[in-house]
mmCIF file of C-alpha atoms in Angstrom:
data_model
loop_
_atom_site.group_PDB
_atom_site.id
_atom_site.type_symbol
_atom_site.label_atom_id
_atom_site.label_comp_id
_atom_site.label_asym_id
_atom_site.label_seq_id
_atom_site.Cartn_x
_atom_site.Cartn_y
_atom_site.Cartn_z
ATOM 1 C CA MET A 1 66.417 -55.545 45.536
ATOM 2 C CA TYR A 2 63.982 -52.638 45.632
ATOM 3 C CA HIS A 3 63.221 -50.599 42.535
ATOM 4 C CA TYR A 4 60.739 -47.851 41.770
ATOM 5 C CA VAL A 5 57.464 -48.813 40.090
ATOM 6 C CA GLU A 6 56.907 -46.833 36.887
ATOM 7 C CA ASP A 7 53.543 -48.250 35.698
ATOM 8 C CA LYS A 8 51.470 -45.106 36.263
ATOM 9 C CA ALA A 9 48.128 -46.639 35.265
ATOM 10 C CA PHE A 10 48.479 -49.551 37.687
ATOM 11 C CA LEU A 11 49.725 -47.266 40.470
ATOM 12 C CA LYS A 12 46.721 -44.996 40.106
ATOM 13 C CA LYS A 13 44.254 -47.895 40.184
ATOM 14 C CA ALA A 14 45.947 -49.600 43.139
ATOM 15 C CA GLN A 15 46.317 -46.381 45.117
ATOM 16 C CA ASN A 16 42.648 -45.563 44.576
ATOM 17 C CA SER A 17 41.841 -48.968 46.061
ATOM 18 C CA CYS A 18 44.109 -48.280 49.047
ATOM 19 C CA VAL A 19 42.595 -44.837 49.598
ATOM 20 C CA LYS A 20 39.103 -46.319 49.660
ATOM 21 C CA ILE A 21 40.138 -48.836 52.331
ATOM 22 C CA LEU A 22 41.949 -46.219 54.396
ATOM 23 C CA ASN A 23 39.037 -43.793 54.189
ATOM 24 C CA ASP A 24 36.809 -46.547 55.547
ATOM 25 C CA LEU A 25 39.379 -47.207 58.299
ATOM 26 C CA THR A 26 39.637 -43.586 59.463
ATOM 27 C CA GLN A 27 35.853 -43.186 59.413
ATOM 28 C CA GLU A 28 35.313 -46.373 61.421
ATOM 29 C CA LEU A 29 37.989 -45.374 63.954
ATOM 30 C CA LEU A 30 35.934 -42.287 64.811
ATOM 31 C CA ASN A 31 33.373 -44.651 66.358
ATOM 32 C CA TYR A 32 36.116 -45.682 68.809
ATOM 33 C CA GLY A 33 37.144 -42.131 69.704
ATOM 34 C CA ILE A 34 40.233 -42.113 67.476
ATOM 35 C CA GLY A 35 40.709 -39.253 65.035
ATOM 36 C CA SER A 36 43.332 -39.990 62.414
ATOM 37 C CA GLN A 37 44.692 -39.094 59.002
ATOM 38 C CA PHE A 38 46.501 -41.342 56.551
ATOM 39 C CA ILE A 39 49.507 -40.202 54.537
ATOM 40 C CA LEU A 40 51.268 -42.022 51.709
ATOM 41 C CA VAL A 41 54.955 -42.015 52.658
ATOM 42 C CA GLY A 42 56.692 -39.570 50.379
ATOM 43 C CA SER A 43 53.342 -38.399 49.024
ATOM 44 C CA GLY A 44 54.638 -34.838 48.836
ATOM 45 C CA ALA A 45 56.980 -36.153 46.154
ATOM 46 C CA ARG A 46 56.163 -38.336 43.177
ATOM 47 C CA ASN A 47 57.192 -41.820 42.162
ATOM 48 C CA MET A 48 58.315 -43.198 45.532
ATOM 49 C CA VAL A 49 56.392 -46.467 45.396
ATOM 50 C CA THR A 50 58.805 -49.397 45.534
ATOM 51 C CA GLN A 51 58.799 -53.109 44.777
ATOM 52 C CA ASN A 52 61.214 -55.778 45.957
ATOM 53 C CA ALA A 53 61.983 -57.916 42.873
ATOM 54 C CA GLU A 54 58.744 -59.760 41.956
ATOM 55 C CA ASN A 55 57.189 -59.455 45.397
ATOM 56 C CA PRO A 56 53.949 -57.481 45.861
ATOM 57 C CA ILE A 57 54.308 -53.747 45.262
ATOM 58 C CA ASP A 58 54.681 -51.821 48.508
ATOM 59 C CA PHE A 59 52.248 -49.044 49.369
ATOM 60 C CA ASP A 60 53.518 -47.542 52.604
ATOM 61 C CA TYR A 61 51.192 -45.348 54.625
ATOM 62 C CA ASN A 62 51.408 -43.511 57.913
ATOM 63 C CA LEU A 63 48.281 -43.471 60.035
ATOM 64 C CA CYS A 64 48.722 -40.323 62.096
ATOM 65 C CA ILE A 65 46.773 -40.353 65.368
ATOM 66 C CA GLN A 66 45.470 -36.829 65.898
ATOM 67 C CA LYS A 67 42.834 -37.327 68.578
ATOM 68 C CA CYS A 68 42.557 -40.040 71.200
ATOM 69 C CA GLU A 69 41.215 -40.272 74.750
ATOM 70 C CA ASN A 70 44.552 -41.581 76.050
ATOM 71 C CA ILE A 71 47.421 -41.177 73.609
ATOM 72 C CA ASN A 72 49.708 -43.114 75.957
ATOM 73 C CA ASP A 73 47.553 -46.255 75.979
ATOM 74 C CA CYS A 74 49.562 -47.725 73.118
ATOM 75 C CA ARG A 75 48.240 -51.269 73.515
ATOM 76 C CA SER A 76 44.653 -50.081 73.162
ATOM 77 C CA ILE A 77 45.459 -47.901 70.155
ATOM 78 C CA LYS A 78 47.336 -50.634 68.287
ATOM 79 C CA GLU A 79 44.738 -53.304 69.040
ATOM 80 C CA THR A 80 41.825 -51.020 68.132
ATOM 81 C CA VAL A 81 43.414 -50.036 64.817
ATOM 82 C CA ARG A 82 44.270 -53.665 64.064
ATOM 83 C CA LYS A 83 40.767 -54.940 64.753
ATOM 84 C CA VAL A 84 39.063 -52.123 62.857
ATOM 85 C CA PHE A 85 41.467 -52.548 59.934
ATOM 86 C CA ASN A 86 40.593 -56.250 59.781
ATOM 87 C CA LYS A 87 36.890 -55.391 59.850
ATOM 88 C CA VAL A 88 37.342 -53.050 56.881
ATOM 89 C CA LEU A 89 39.457 -55.585 54.977
ATOM 90 C CA ARG A 90 36.893 -58.341 55.497
ATOM 91 C CA ALA A 91 34.165 -56.040 54.155
ATOM 92 C CA ASP A 92 36.176 -55.933 50.920
ATOM 93 C CA ASN A 93 36.653 -59.731 50.953
ATOM 94 C CA LEU A 94 40.316 -59.413 51.919
ATOM 95 C CA PHE A 95 42.335 -61.345 54.505
ATOM 96 C CA ASP A 96 43.240 -60.052 57.963
ATOM 97 C CA CYS A 97 46.404 -57.990 58.281
ATOM 98 C CA GLU A 98 49.669 -59.106 59.871
ATOM 99 C CA ASP A 99 50.814 -57.350 63.038
ATOM 100 C CA SER A 100 54.560 -56.681 63.042
ATOM 101 C CA THR A 101 56.721 -54.664 65.419
ATOM 102 C CA SER A 102 56.048 -51.277 63.849
ATOM 103 C CA SER A 103 53.325 -51.766 61.250
ATOM 104 C CA LEU A 104 50.203 -53.548 60.044
ATOM 105 C CA THR A 105 50.561 -55.265 56.677
ATOM 106 C CA THR A 106 47.880 -56.682 54.404
ATOM 107 C CA LYS A 107 48.123 -59.990 52.624
ATOM 108 C CA PRO A 108 48.797 -59.606 48.868
ATOM 109 C CA ILE A 109 45.951 -57.902 46.990
ATOM 110 C CA TYR A 110 45.278 -58.151 43.262
ATOM 111 C CA PHE A 111 42.686 -57.167 40.675
ATOM 112 C CA THR A 112 40.755 -59.989 39.015
ATOM 113 C CA ASP A 113 41.518 -58.581 35.554
ATOM 114 C CA ASN A 114 45.262 -58.461 36.315
ATOM 115 C CA PRO A 115 45.990 -61.155 38.938
ATOM 116 C CA GLU A 116 49.687 -61.535 38.128
ATOM 117 C CA ILE A 117 50.491 -58.107 39.634
ATOM 118 C CA GLN A 118 49.978 -58.013 43.396
ATOM 119 C CA PHE A 119 50.306 -55.222 45.925
ATOM 120 C CA SER A 120 50.136 -54.812 49.682
ATOM 121 C CA MET A 121 49.557 -52.010 52.166
ATOM 122 C CA ASP A 122 51.911 -51.369 55.053
ATOM 123 C CA ILE A 123 50.545 -49.055 57.752
ATOM 124 C CA CYS A 124 52.778 -47.451 60.359
ATOM 125 C CA ILE A 125 50.901 -45.848 63.282
ATOM 126 C CA ILE A 126 52.475 -42.521 64.189
ATOM 127 C CA THR A 127 51.842 -39.315 66.119
ATOM 128 C CA ARG A 128 53.552 -35.941 66.474
ATOM 129 C CA ASP A 129 54.261 -33.825 69.553
ATOM 130 C CA ASN A 130 54.047 -30.049 69.915
ATOM 131 C CA ASN A 131 57.729 -29.676 69.017
ATOM 132 C CA GLY A 132 57.281 -31.299 65.614
ATOM 133 C CA SER A 133 58.924 -34.641 66.444
ATOM 134 C CA TRP A 134 57.362 -37.846 65.100
ATOM 135 C CA TYR A 135 56.821 -41.072 67.050
ATOM 136 C CA ARG A 136 56.095 -44.609 65.836
ATOM 137 C CA LEU A 137 53.893 -46.997 67.812
ATOM 138 C CA ILE A 138 56.013 -50.047 68.570
ATOM 139 C CA HIS A 139 54.647 -53.488 69.487
ATOM 140 C CA GLU A 140 57.527 -55.336 71.097
ATOM 141 C CA LYS A 141 56.602 -59.018 71.061
ATOM 142 C CA THR A 142 57.807 -61.305 73.845
ATOM 143 C CA GLY A 143 56.192 -64.588 72.838
ATOM 144 C CA TYR A 144 53.469 -64.078 75.440
ATOM 145 C CA VAL A 145 50.712 -61.704 74.336
ATOM 146 C CA SER A 146 49.804 -60.677 77.875
ATOM 147 C CA VAL A 147 53.263 -59.243 78.545
ATOM 148 C CA ASP A 148 53.995 -57.736 75.120
ATOM 149 C CA LYS A 149 55.209 -54.134 75.285
ATOM 150 C CA TYR A 150 53.600 -51.236 73.420
ATOM 151 C CA TYR A 151 55.132 -47.767 73.347
ATOM 152 C CA TRP A 152 55.794 -44.638 71.312
ATOM 153 C CA ASN A 153 59.318 -44.516 69.925
ATOM 154 C CA GLU A 154 60.671 -41.202 68.653
ATOM 155 C CA ALA A 155 61.829 -41.352 65.050
ATOM 156 C CA PRO A 156 65.434 -40.087 65.028
ATOM 157 C CA ASN A 157 65.952 -36.613 63.558
ATOM 158 C CA SER A 158 62.291 -36.397 62.576
ATOM 159 C CA ARG A 159 61.748 -32.811 63.709
ATOM 160 C CA GLN A 160 60.898 -30.369 60.900
ATOM 161 C CA ILE A 161 61.208 -33.123 58.286
ATOM 162 C CA LYS A 162 58.560 -31.529 56.043
ATOM 163 C CA GLY A 163 60.386 -28.205 56.034
ATOM 164 C CA LYS A 164 63.624 -29.926 55.049
ATOM 165 C CA ALA A 165 61.899 -31.816 52.254
ATOM 166 C CA ASP A 166 60.321 -28.606 50.951
ATOM 167 C CA SER A 167 63.721 -26.864 50.950
ATOM 168 C CA ILE A 168 65.267 -29.708 48.938
ATOM 169 C CA LYS A 169 62.455 -29.588 46.373
ATOM 170 C CA GLU A 170 62.722 -25.806 46.027
ATOM 171 C CA LYS A 171 66.416 -26.142 45.193
ATOM 172 C CA GLY A 172 65.713 -28.845 42.615
ATOM 173 C CA TYR A 173 67.506 -31.724 44.335
ATOM 174 C CA TRP A 174 64.581 -34.060 44.987
ATOM 175 C CA GLU A 175 66.009 -36.751 42.701
ATOM 176 C CA GLN A 176 68.838 -37.128 45.230
ATOM 177 C CA VAL A 177 66.257 -37.954 47.915
ATOM 178 C CA ARG A 178 64.700 -40.610 45.663
ATOM 179 C CA ASN A 179 68.112 -42.164 45.043
ATOM 180 C CA GLU A 180 69.034 -42.059 48.726
ATOM 181 C CA TYR A 181 65.672 -43.519 49.781
ATOM 182 C CA LEU A 182 66.110 -46.492 47.461
ATOM 183 C CA LYS A 183 69.723 -46.996 48.605
ATOM 184 C CA ILE A 184 68.690 -47.032 52.270
ATOM 185 C CA LYS A 185 65.814 -49.479 51.705
ATOM 186 C CA ASN A 186 68.141 -51.880 49.892
ATOM 187 C CA LEU A 187 70.822 -51.488 52.571
ATOM 188 C CA TYR A 188 68.419 -52.659 55.286
ATOM 189 C CA LEU A 189 67.112 -55.401 53.004
ATOM 190 C CA ARG A 190 70.635 -56.799 52.545
ATOM 191 C CA LYS A 191 71.231 -56.668 56.298
ATOM 192 C CA ASN A 192 67.849 -58.337 56.926
ATOM 193 C CA ILE A 193 66.870 -55.484 59.276
ATOM 194 C CA GLU A 194 63.192 -54.555 59.682
ATOM 195 C CA HIS A 195 62.977 -50.835 58.972
ATOM 196 C CA ASP A 196 59.694 -49.306 57.887
ATOM 197 C CA SER A 197 59.569 -46.875 54.982
ATOM 198 C CA PHE A 198 58.764 -43.928 57.242
ATOM 199 C CA ILE A 199 62.172 -44.202 58.895
ATOM 200 C CA CYS A 200 63.918 -44.772 55.553
ATOM 201 C CA TYR A 201 62.242 -41.636 54.208
ATOM 202 C CA ILE A 202 63.343 -39.543 57.188
ATOM 203 C CA GLU A 203 66.909 -40.815 56.852
ATOM 204 C CA ALA A 204 66.961 -40.030 53.136
ATOM 205 C CA VAL A 205 65.685 -36.473 53.590
ATOM 206 C CA ASN A 206 68.101 -35.779 56.452
ATOM 207 C CA ASN A 207 71.095 -37.198 54.575
ATOM 208 C CA VAL A 208 70.456 -35.120 51.472
ATOM 209 C CA TYR A 209 69.563 -32.000 53.470
ATOM 210 C CA ASN A 210 72.772 -32.221 55.526
ATOM 211 C CA THR A 211 74.873 -32.734 52.383
ATOM 212 C CA LEU A 212 73.327 -29.690 50.717
ATOM 213 C CA ARG A 213 73.880 -27.611 53.852
ATOM 214 C CA GLN A 214 77.541 -28.591 53.953
ATOM 215 C CA LYS A 215 77.851 -27.399 50.365
ATOM 216 C CA HIS A 216 76.002 -24.147 51.302
ATOM 217 C CA ILE A 217 73.278 -24.904 48.773
ATOM 218 C CA ILE A 218 70.561 -24.679 51.442
#
């Protein structure tokens, strides 16, 4: 089951390592005509880093594509990001990432002075349209690479998610979002359903926001 990680010192050190890698990734992507920005999921709030039992600690990031020659060439975008990410990881003596349906995930990473605690990075490639809706880049595998499908999939109820989150924080109910986020992650874990943290975060914010609206708090 997922739980929140409370070791602030380790989180700071590990996140600094992740930020260094992601900075290198976004800089290298510019050489391929891709402008991007990385965002720690839930970074507007604190303490949303989770761990499943004794598995590596999850650091979930969105890589938001902001500039690209052809935003609809999803295969090219996913493959370019994957290859560049692997190049950056290798430069830090790390293994290549794994390519799943909606994310790129590193192999477990650890510090030599604390090898018993491992962490991994999970990157979801996203973009946003002019109406404020968010889309995930999906790689639908068929078993034959040449006919795999790549496409943007709109995240349900993602419009104005930042505004909703800000409203919840202003009213002092952010702890409810943290509780809901953890509940949703564990629900999908029990059902063995692959759901990235970006979607879980959106669901948590929407659920709490709608509840507070029904109670006329927001």
